[in-house]
Short mmCIF file of C-alpha atoms in Angstrom, two decimals:
data_model
loop_
_atom_site.label_atom_id
_atom_site.label_comp_id
_atom_site.label_asym_id
_atom_site.label_seq_id
_atom_site.Cartn_x
_atom_site.Cartn_y
_atom_site.Cartn_z
CA MET A 301 -33.72 60.46 -43.00
CA SER A 302 -32.58 56.81 -42.87
CA ASP A 303 -30.69 55.21 -40.13
CA PRO A 304 -27.81 53.24 -41.13
CA GLN A 305 -28.13 50.87 -37.73
CA GLN A 306 -32.03 49.68 -39.23
CA THR A 307 -31.98 46.13 -40.24
CA SER A 308 -33.35 46.93 -43.42
CA LEU A 309 -33.31 50.14 -45.85
CA ARG A 310 -36.94 50.63 -47.09
CA LEU A 311 -37.49 51.91 -50.40
CA GLY A 312 -40.92 53.44 -51.80
CA ILE A 313 -40.82 53.59 -55.79
CA ALA A 314 -42.37 56.23 -58.03
CA GLY A 315 -42.68 55.64 -61.79
CA LEU A 316 -43.23 52.28 -62.89
CA GLY A 317 -41.77 52.33 -66.18
CA THR A 318 -38.86 50.53 -67.60
CA VAL A 319 -36.01 51.73 -65.43
CA GLY A 320 -38.56 51.53 -62.18
CA ALA A 321 -39.02 47.99 -63.60
CA GLY A 322 -35.22 47.39 -63.91
CA VAL A 323 -35.01 48.36 -60.00
CA ILE A 324 -37.23 46.06 -58.80
CA LYS A 325 -35.87 43.16 -60.69
CA ILE A 326 -32.45 44.06 -59.26
CA VAL A 327 -33.53 44.37 -56.00
CA ARG A 328 -35.54 41.17 -56.32
CA GLN A 329 -33.11 39.04 -57.86
CA LYS A 330 -29.61 40.12 -56.19
CA ALA A 331 -30.99 40.93 -52.59
CA ASN A 332 -28.34 38.45 -50.77
CA VAL A 333 -26.00 40.27 -52.99
CA LEU A 334 -26.86 43.81 -52.21
CA ALA A 335 -26.89 42.67 -48.12
CA GLN A 336 -23.71 41.12 -48.27
CA ARG A 337 -22.23 44.77 -49.93
CA SER A 338 -24.10 46.84 -47.85
CA GLY A 339 -24.47 45.24 -44.41
CA ARG A 340 -28.13 45.60 -44.14
CA LYS A 341 -31.28 44.29 -46.02
CA VAL A 342 -32.56 46.21 -48.93
CA GLU A 343 -36.29 46.03 -49.71
CA ILE A 344 -39.16 47.69 -51.53
CA VAL A 345 -42.27 48.27 -49.42
CA ALA A 346 -44.25 50.95 -51.76
CA VAL A 347 -44.65 51.81 -55.10
CA SER A 348 -46.62 54.38 -57.33
CA ALA A 349 -47.42 55.26 -60.47
CA ARG A 350 -50.28 56.71 -63.07
CA ASN A 351 -51.74 53.08 -64.18
CA ARG A 352 -51.86 50.70 -61.30
CA ASP A 353 -53.29 47.86 -63.93
CA LYS A 354 -50.42 48.17 -66.67
CA ASP A 355 -48.53 44.94 -67.42
CA ARG A 356 -45.07 45.65 -66.58
CA GLY A 357 -43.14 42.28 -66.14
CA VAL A 358 -42.95 42.20 -62.37
CA SER A 359 -45.48 41.67 -60.25
CA LEU A 360 -46.28 44.26 -57.60
CA SER A 361 -48.61 42.43 -55.41
CA ALA A 362 -45.93 42.37 -52.34
CA TYR A 363 -45.98 46.04 -52.31
CA ALA A 364 -48.30 48.66 -51.16
CA TRP A 365 -49.70 50.73 -53.81
CA GLU A 366 -50.28 54.38 -53.52
CA ASP A 367 -51.91 56.53 -55.99
CA ASP A 368 -50.67 59.98 -55.27
CA PRO A 369 -46.49 59.78 -55.05
CA VAL A 370 -46.67 62.82 -52.72
CA ALA A 371 -48.11 59.89 -50.23
CA LEU A 372 -45.89 57.71 -51.17
CA ALA A 373 -42.80 60.25 -50.44
CA THR A 374 -44.00 60.57 -46.86
CA ARG A 375 -44.91 56.89 -45.77
CA ASP A 376 -43.60 56.53 -42.23
CA ASP A 377 -42.05 52.99 -43.55
CA VAL A 378 -40.13 54.89 -46.67
CA ASP A 379 -36.64 55.87 -45.77
CA VAL A 380 -35.59 56.39 -49.60
CA PHE A 381 -37.83 57.62 -52.39
CA VAL A 382 -36.97 56.85 -55.49
CA GLU A 383 -38.27 59.11 -57.95
CA LEU A 384 -38.28 57.86 -61.64
CA MET A 385 -41.39 59.68 -63.07
CA GLY A 386 -39.42 62.13 -64.95
CA GLY A 387 -40.70 65.91 -65.45
CA SER A 388 -39.14 69.15 -64.79
CA ASP A 389 -41.93 69.93 -62.22
CA GLY A 390 -45.37 68.62 -61.23
CA PRO A 391 -45.82 65.37 -59.50
CA ALA A 392 -42.06 64.56 -59.55
CA LYS A 393 -41.10 67.90 -58.20
CA ALA A 394 -43.96 67.67 -55.27
CA ALA A 395 -43.09 64.32 -54.05
CA THR A 396 -39.44 64.63 -54.24
CA GLU A 397 -40.10 68.04 -52.11
CA ALA A 398 -42.31 66.35 -49.69
CA ALA A 399 -39.67 63.56 -49.06
CA LEU A 400 -36.47 65.82 -48.17
CA LYS A 401 -38.80 67.75 -46.02
CA ALA A 402 -39.71 64.81 -44.02
CA GLY A 403 -35.76 64.12 -43.94
CA LYS A 404 -35.85 61.28 -46.12
CA ASP A 405 -33.26 60.68 -49.00
CA VAL A 406 -33.81 61.04 -52.51
CA VAL A 407 -32.62 58.63 -55.41
CA THR A 408 -33.59 60.18 -58.72
CA ALA A 409 -33.12 60.00 -62.44
CA ASN A 410 -34.61 62.94 -63.27
CA LYS A 411 -31.92 65.32 -65.24
CA ALA A 412 -34.46 67.79 -66.17
CA MET A 413 -35.76 68.18 -62.52
CA LEU A 414 -32.28 68.63 -61.14
CA ALA A 415 -31.16 71.40 -64.05
CA HIS A 416 -33.97 73.31 -63.21
CA HIS A 417 -34.53 73.32 -59.79
CA GLY A 418 -31.12 71.33 -58.63
CA GLN A 419 -29.96 74.41 -56.29
CA GLU A 420 -33.27 74.63 -54.08
CA LEU A 421 -33.73 70.81 -53.93
CA ALA A 422 -30.18 70.36 -52.83
CA GLU A 423 -30.53 73.00 -50.17
CA LEU A 424 -33.46 71.45 -49.25
CA ALA A 425 -31.99 68.05 -48.75
CA GLU A 426 -29.16 69.75 -46.53
CA ALA A 427 -31.60 71.59 -44.43
CA ASN A 428 -33.33 68.51 -43.55
CA GLY A 429 -30.51 66.27 -42.92
CA ALA A 430 -31.23 64.08 -45.99
CA VAL A 431 -29.45 63.28 -49.16
CA LEU A 432 -29.94 63.84 -52.72
CA ARG A 433 -28.58 61.01 -55.06
CA PHE A 434 -28.68 61.37 -59.02
CA GLU A 435 -26.17 58.84 -60.63
CA ALA A 436 -29.01 57.67 -63.00
CA ALA A 437 -29.57 61.27 -64.76
CA VAL A 438 -26.41 61.46 -66.29
CA ALA A 439 -25.03 59.29 -69.03
CA GLY A 440 -27.12 56.10 -67.98
CA GLY A 441 -24.94 53.35 -66.35
CA ILE A 442 -21.47 55.59 -66.40
CA PRO A 443 -20.26 56.34 -62.86
CA ILE A 444 -19.61 59.79 -63.45
CA ILE A 445 -21.08 61.36 -60.54
CA LYS A 446 -19.36 59.08 -58.24
CA SER A 447 -16.07 59.68 -60.48
CA LEU A 448 -16.18 63.34 -60.07
CA THR A 449 -17.45 63.43 -56.22
CA GLU A 450 -15.08 60.64 -55.31
CA GLY A 451 -12.51 59.15 -57.11
CA LEU A 452 -11.37 62.78 -59.09
CA ALA A 453 -12.30 64.95 -55.43
CA GLY A 454 -8.47 65.74 -55.47
CA ASN A 455 -8.61 67.47 -58.91
CA ASP A 456 -9.30 70.91 -60.06
CA ILE A 457 -11.32 69.60 -63.25
CA GLU A 458 -10.00 71.53 -66.36
CA ARG A 459 -12.56 70.83 -69.00
CA ILE A 460 -15.30 67.72 -69.34
CA MET A 461 -16.62 66.89 -72.64
CA GLY A 462 -18.68 64.29 -74.15
CA VAL A 463 -21.14 62.58 -75.81
CA MET A 464 -24.50 61.96 -73.28
CA ASN A 465 -27.39 61.57 -75.56
CA GLY A 466 -27.46 57.93 -77.23
CA THR A 467 -30.23 58.53 -79.60
CA CYS A 468 -28.35 61.43 -81.61
CA ASN A 469 -25.40 59.24 -81.35
CA TYR A 470 -27.05 56.85 -83.06
CA ILE A 471 -28.85 59.17 -85.49
CA LEU A 472 -25.15 60.51 -86.52
CA THR A 473 -23.60 56.65 -86.80
CA ARG A 474 -26.42 55.73 -88.74
CA MET A 475 -25.87 58.76 -91.44
CA GLU A 476 -22.20 57.62 -92.02
CA ASP A 477 -22.69 53.60 -91.62
CA ALA A 478 -25.47 53.27 -93.80
CA GLY A 479 -25.37 56.94 -95.69
CA LEU A 480 -28.95 57.72 -94.36
CA SER A 481 -30.03 61.60 -94.88
CA TYR A 482 -30.75 62.91 -91.11
CA GLU A 483 -34.43 62.38 -91.92
CA GLU A 484 -34.25 58.86 -92.84
CA ALA A 485 -32.27 58.21 -89.51
CA PHE A 486 -34.26 60.05 -87.55
CA ALA A 487 -37.31 58.08 -88.72
CA GLU A 488 -35.62 54.68 -87.49
CA ALA A 489 -34.65 56.21 -84.10
CA ASP A 490 -38.48 56.98 -84.01
CA GLY A 491 -39.20 53.86 -84.99
CA LEU A 492 -36.86 51.48 -82.58
CA GLY A 493 -38.48 53.83 -80.06
CA TYR A 494 -35.22 55.34 -79.05
CA LEU A 495 -36.48 59.11 -79.38
CA GLU A 496 -38.40 61.15 -76.48
CA ALA A 497 -42.23 61.81 -76.65
CA ASP A 498 -40.91 65.25 -77.55
CA PRO A 499 -38.09 64.61 -80.26
CA ASN A 500 -36.65 67.86 -79.59
CA LEU A 501 -34.95 67.05 -76.21
CA ASP A 502 -32.96 64.77 -77.82
CA VAL A 503 -31.99 65.73 -81.13
CA GLY A 504 -32.29 69.34 -79.90
CA GLY A 505 -29.40 68.91 -77.65
CA ILE A 506 -31.95 69.84 -74.72
CA ASP A 507 -31.58 66.57 -72.67
CA ALA A 508 -28.00 66.29 -73.05
CA GLY A 509 -27.68 69.94 -71.80
CA HIS A 510 -29.30 69.16 -68.50
CA LYS A 511 -26.55 66.53 -68.20
CA LEU A 512 -24.17 68.85 -69.13
CA SER A 513 -25.25 71.56 -66.19
CA LEU A 514 -25.11 69.17 -63.86
CA LEU A 515 -21.51 67.99 -64.23
CA SER A 516 -20.69 71.60 -64.50
CA SER A 517 -21.74 72.03 -61.27
CA ILE A 518 -20.12 69.33 -59.37
CA ALA A 519 -16.74 69.93 -61.50
CA PHE A 520 -16.49 73.68 -60.80
CA GLY A 521 -18.57 74.36 -57.46
CA THR A 522 -21.26 76.39 -59.28
CA GLN A 523 -25.28 76.79 -59.45
CA VAL A 524 -26.54 74.56 -61.61
CA ASN A 525 -27.54 77.17 -64.41
CA PHE A 526 -28.92 74.99 -67.41
CA ASP A 527 -30.10 78.60 -69.00
CA GLY A 528 -26.40 79.42 -69.65
CA VAL A 529 -25.77 76.15 -71.96
CA GLU A 530 -25.07 77.21 -75.59
CA LEU A 531 -27.92 74.54 -77.60
CA GLU A 532 -27.74 73.69 -81.13
CA GLY A 533 -29.07 70.56 -82.48
CA ILE A 534 -28.08 67.95 -84.58
CA GLY A 535 -31.14 68.90 -87.62
CA CYS A 536 -28.15 71.29 -89.38
CA VAL A 537 -26.02 68.40 -89.99
CA THR A 538 -26.04 66.48 -93.47
CA ILE A 539 -25.45 63.78 -94.77
CA GLU A 540 -22.81 65.82 -96.91
CA ASP A 541 -21.25 66.83 -93.83
CA ILE A 542 -20.67 63.27 -92.27
CA THR A 543 -19.10 61.92 -95.73
CA GLN A 544 -16.94 65.37 -96.23
CA ALA A 545 -15.76 65.49 -92.61
CA ALA A 546 -14.85 61.78 -92.67
CA ASP A 547 -13.08 62.81 -95.95
CA MET A 548 -10.92 65.13 -93.61
CA GLY A 549 -10.41 62.47 -90.90
CA TYR A 550 -13.02 63.46 -88.52
CA ARG A 551 -16.37 62.34 -87.43
CA ILE A 552 -19.48 64.62 -86.39
CA LYS A 553 -20.90 63.99 -82.55
CA LEU A 554 -23.38 65.88 -80.72
CA LEU A 555 -20.40 66.92 -77.78
CA GLY A 556 -21.30 68.44 -74.71
CA VAL A 557 -18.12 70.73 -73.44
CA THR A 558 -17.81 72.72 -70.08
CA ARG A 559 -14.92 74.67 -68.59
CA LEU A 560 -14.42 77.27 -66.13
CA THR A 561 -12.48 80.26 -67.29
CA GLY A 562 -11.35 83.79 -66.29
CA ARG A 563 -14.51 85.08 -68.19
CA GLY A 564 -16.95 82.80 -66.34
CA LEU A 565 -18.13 79.58 -67.27
CA GLU A 566 -18.40 78.24 -70.58
CA GLN A 567 -21.11 75.10 -71.52
CA THR A 568 -21.90 74.21 -75.17
CA MET A 569 -23.63 71.45 -76.73
CA THR A 570 -23.28 71.51 -80.11
CA PRO A 571 -22.30 69.02 -83.01
CA CYS A 572 -18.69 69.60 -83.51
CA LEU A 573 -15.81 67.68 -85.61
CA VAL A 574 -13.66 65.23 -83.49
CA PRO A 575 -10.66 63.18 -84.85
CA ALA A 576 -12.13 59.87 -86.40
CA THR A 577 -9.31 58.17 -84.22
CA SER A 578 -10.05 59.50 -80.99
CA PRO A 579 -12.30 57.81 -78.58
CA LEU A 580 -14.73 60.22 -79.15
CA GLY A 581 -14.58 59.48 -82.84
CA GLN A 582 -14.73 55.86 -82.79
CA LEU A 583 -18.03 55.87 -80.18
CA GLN A 584 -20.61 54.36 -82.25
CA GLY A 585 -24.60 53.53 -81.95
CA GLY A 586 -26.61 54.62 -78.81
CA THR A 587 -23.21 54.31 -76.38
CA ASN A 588 -22.45 57.10 -74.22
CA MET A 589 -18.80 58.64 -73.41
CA VAL A 590 -17.98 61.27 -70.87
CA VAL A 591 -14.09 62.77 -70.66
CA VAL A 592 -12.59 64.35 -67.48
CA GLU A 593 -9.52 66.28 -67.85
CA GLY A 594 -8.07 67.08 -64.16
CA ASP A 595 -4.72 68.82 -63.29
CA GLN A 596 -3.58 65.85 -61.20
CA VAL A 597 -4.80 62.68 -63.11
CA GLY A 598 -5.04 63.91 -66.69
CA GLN A 599 -7.37 62.44 -69.17
CA VAL A 600 -9.94 60.16 -68.07
CA VAL A 601 -12.28 58.50 -70.33
CA LEU A 602 -15.79 56.64 -69.70
CA ARG A 603 -17.47 54.82 -72.03
CA GLY A 604 -21.01 52.78 -71.03
CA ALA A 605 -24.72 52.65 -72.38
CA GLY A 606 -26.11 55.83 -71.85
CA ALA A 607 -29.59 54.35 -71.52
CA GLY A 608 -32.04 51.25 -71.00
CA GLU A 609 -33.47 49.55 -68.26
CA GLY A 610 -30.43 47.75 -66.84
CA PRO A 611 -27.78 50.55 -67.01
CA THR A 612 -29.85 53.17 -65.72
CA ALA A 613 -31.35 50.74 -62.81
CA SER A 614 -28.04 49.91 -62.02
CA ALA A 615 -27.32 53.72 -61.44
CA VAL A 616 -29.78 54.12 -59.48
CA MET A 617 -29.18 51.00 -56.92
CA GLY A 618 -25.40 52.33 -57.06
CA ASP A 619 -26.87 55.51 -55.15
CA VAL A 620 -29.56 53.06 -53.25
CA MET A 621 -26.28 51.20 -52.00
CA ASP A 622 -24.29 54.26 -51.13
CA ILE A 623 -27.05 55.29 -48.62
CA ALA A 624 -27.56 51.77 -47.64
CA ARG A 625 -23.68 51.86 -46.58
CA GLY A 626 -24.38 54.98 -44.84
CA LEU A 627 -22.21 57.27 -46.94
CA ARG A 628 -23.99 60.61 -46.62
CA MET A 629 -22.39 63.37 -49.00
CA SER A 630 -23.77 66.87 -50.22
CA THR A 631 -25.78 66.67 -53.84
CA PHE A 632 -23.13 68.01 -55.78
CA GLY A 633 -20.15 67.40 -54.07
CA GLN A 634 -20.06 70.54 -51.60
CA PRO A 635 -22.51 72.02 -49.30
CA ALA A 636 -24.96 73.75 -51.53
CA THR A 637 -24.76 77.25 -49.85
CA SER A 638 -21.15 77.11 -51.05
CA LEU A 639 -21.95 77.03 -54.69
CA VAL A 640 -21.19 79.96 -56.63
CA ALA A 641 -23.36 81.42 -59.12
CA ALA A 642 -20.95 81.62 -62.21
CA LYS A 643 -21.15 84.18 -64.68
CA PRO A 644 -22.18 82.28 -67.93
CA ALA A 645 -19.40 83.13 -70.96
CA LYS A 646 -19.31 82.10 -74.29
CA ALA A 647 -16.79 79.75 -75.58
CA THR A 648 -13.76 81.76 -76.03
CA VAL A 649 -10.75 79.45 -76.27
CA ALA A 650 -9.56 79.39 -79.89
CA ALA A 651 -10.22 76.29 -82.05
CA PRO A 652 -10.20 75.42 -85.62
CA TYR A 653 -13.69 75.21 -87.38
CA TYR A 654 -15.23 73.44 -90.28
CA LEU A 655 -16.94 75.52 -92.89
CA ARG A 656 -19.46 74.40 -95.36
CA MET A 657 -20.42 76.88 -97.98
CA SER A 658 -22.03 76.59 -101.57
CA LEU A 659 -19.90 78.70 -103.80
CA GLU A 660 -21.92 80.53 -106.82
CA ASP A 661 -19.73 79.06 -110.12
CA LYS A 662 -17.98 82.70 -110.93
CA PRO A 663 -14.60 83.62 -111.65
CA GLY A 664 -12.87 84.84 -108.24
CA ALA A 665 -15.33 83.20 -106.02
CA MET A 666 -13.13 81.99 -103.53
CA ALA A 667 -10.57 84.43 -103.67
CA LYS A 668 -13.77 86.48 -101.97
CA VAL A 669 -14.74 84.37 -99.72
CA ALA A 670 -10.81 84.06 -98.58
CA ALA A 671 -10.53 87.48 -98.35
CA ALA A 672 -13.47 87.95 -96.39
CA LEU A 673 -12.28 85.02 -93.93
CA GLY A 674 -8.99 87.16 -93.70
CA GLU A 675 -10.33 90.45 -92.74
CA ALA A 676 -11.72 88.86 -89.95
CA GLY A 677 -8.89 87.43 -88.89
CA VAL A 678 -9.44 83.57 -89.95
CA SER A 679 -7.28 81.82 -92.03
CA ILE A 680 -7.59 78.67 -93.98
CA ASP A 681 -5.99 75.53 -93.23
CA ARG A 682 -7.51 73.47 -95.79
CA MET A 683 -9.77 74.03 -98.56
CA ARG A 684 -11.39 71.22 -100.74
CA GLN A 685 -13.79 71.81 -103.85
CA TYR A 686 -16.32 68.91 -104.79
CA SER A 687 -17.41 68.62 -108.88
CA HIS A 688 -20.64 69.85 -109.14
CA GLU A 689 -23.37 69.71 -111.91
CA ASP A 690 -25.61 73.06 -110.97
CA ALA A 691 -25.04 76.75 -110.70
CA THR A 692 -23.02 76.14 -107.25
CA ALA A 693 -20.01 73.87 -106.18
CA PRO A 694 -20.14 72.57 -102.25
CA VAL A 695 -16.64 73.70 -100.80
CA LEU A 696 -15.11 72.62 -97.14
CA ILE A 697 -12.82 74.52 -95.28
CA VAL A 698 -10.72 73.99 -92.58
CA THR A 699 -9.70 77.09 -90.57
CA HIS A 700 -6.56 77.80 -88.09
CA LYS A 701 -7.54 77.59 -84.79
CA THR A 702 -9.99 80.97 -84.19
CA THR A 703 -12.10 82.44 -81.81
CA ARG A 704 -15.80 82.17 -82.34
CA ALA A 705 -16.41 85.62 -82.31
CA ALA A 706 -14.07 86.01 -85.05
CA LEU A 707 -16.21 83.28 -87.19
CA ASP A 708 -19.20 84.74 -86.65
CA ASP A 709 -17.51 88.13 -87.92
CA ALA A 710 -16.44 86.01 -91.13
CA LEU A 711 -20.04 84.54 -91.77
CA GLY A 712 -21.63 87.74 -91.33
CA ALA A 713 -19.65 89.08 -94.41
CA LEU A 714 -19.87 86.23 -96.68
CA PRO A 715 -23.00 87.34 -97.92
CA GLU A 716 -21.67 90.29 -98.97
CA THR A 717 -19.39 88.62 -101.23
CA GLY A 718 -22.00 87.85 -103.66
CA VAL A 719 -21.03 84.33 -104.67
CA VAL A 720 -21.94 82.61 -101.16
CA SER A 721 -25.47 80.83 -101.93
CA GLY A 722 -27.19 79.94 -98.66
CA ALA A 723 -26.20 80.36 -95.51
CA PRO A 724 -22.67 78.20 -94.49
CA VAL A 725 -22.30 75.85 -92.13
CA ALA A 726 -19.83 76.14 -89.43
CA LEU A 727 -19.10 73.41 -86.48
CA ARG A 728 -16.19 73.68 -84.27
CA ILE A 729 -13.48 71.00 -84.22
CA GLU A 730 -12.40 69.70 -80.83
CA GLU A 731 -9.57 68.48 -80.05
CA VAL A 732 -9.16 65.50 -77.98
#
């Protein structure tokens, strides 16, 4: 554990990719400002990465080198272990555990590791008098962790929702702005280097789901439960959905929503429609946004860069500065042993839904669909049918507020009508 009375706070950085290089640049370029703002000097003493000889655009000659991140994490001259390697297990987890067992503070940007092992790591930190901080793991440069644990600590959080994956937002934005298909926008994002090595982490909602599970823990005092997040990626969204949703005043976003109800903890990361005029609807490109609703403060909107060297390194340094100032805080805002294992719950709050389906060109087809919806308790608010040249007609329906359970019953009955071609697309409309 670092001692605030030391003349300097000594960092060991494992992982020298984009973010690691960004942290080095900040420590070097802003040394005087950091010292003035924290009351002590912040310096890097040692680093570790897979490839020692790679050109990272920053000189490493002033720092000791460790091939093994565990050795770096346990060096006597390292006060804070900065973990920027990534990966839910493997070297990142081993080195983090080693640092915490040695009583050293840890700052990490590793959302996957915390989403899968956050509870045990938080307990390990507290058992050894260490601090585990992770502002950079959620929404890049947006200080959402600090906002929840400090600025909004006097609130009961009622709901959190947000766009937490810039790659998905970029793809959906490009589909609308340039009229690109999903495949075309995906290829463009890949060409720009926006996608993870495993693209499904982005477009499948997994990356954003990791982040949502961490926010849920802080907001509601629950143990991190990534397995309880309902995930659906953006691969089902077509250019027709984009344009037709726009016709009806909406935009489609990969939206995370979490709330704690009497039935349990709801966590969803799925494509949703939001009003085009809302803050979330106006969010463009790779930007992230998190909306927090508290019982005292009402709605708070935080918007900023969700990734990249500068924004993520900025978040890392925010945590480092808190440690330099002597701020000691539990990982998820309260003692880890007090976090409850919340029961996962399906979203039960009623909401309107957007439905897209192809109807056979037969007399009475729409009446059969309306009857199937009605029998399941789903009523139609608005409906639009588009002109067509083949045997099926594209039809859009916006329902009145209904539960997902009722909607699923209706969707299950639609094939039995004999007039619906293919599987309908159903997207929740989130009121913001």
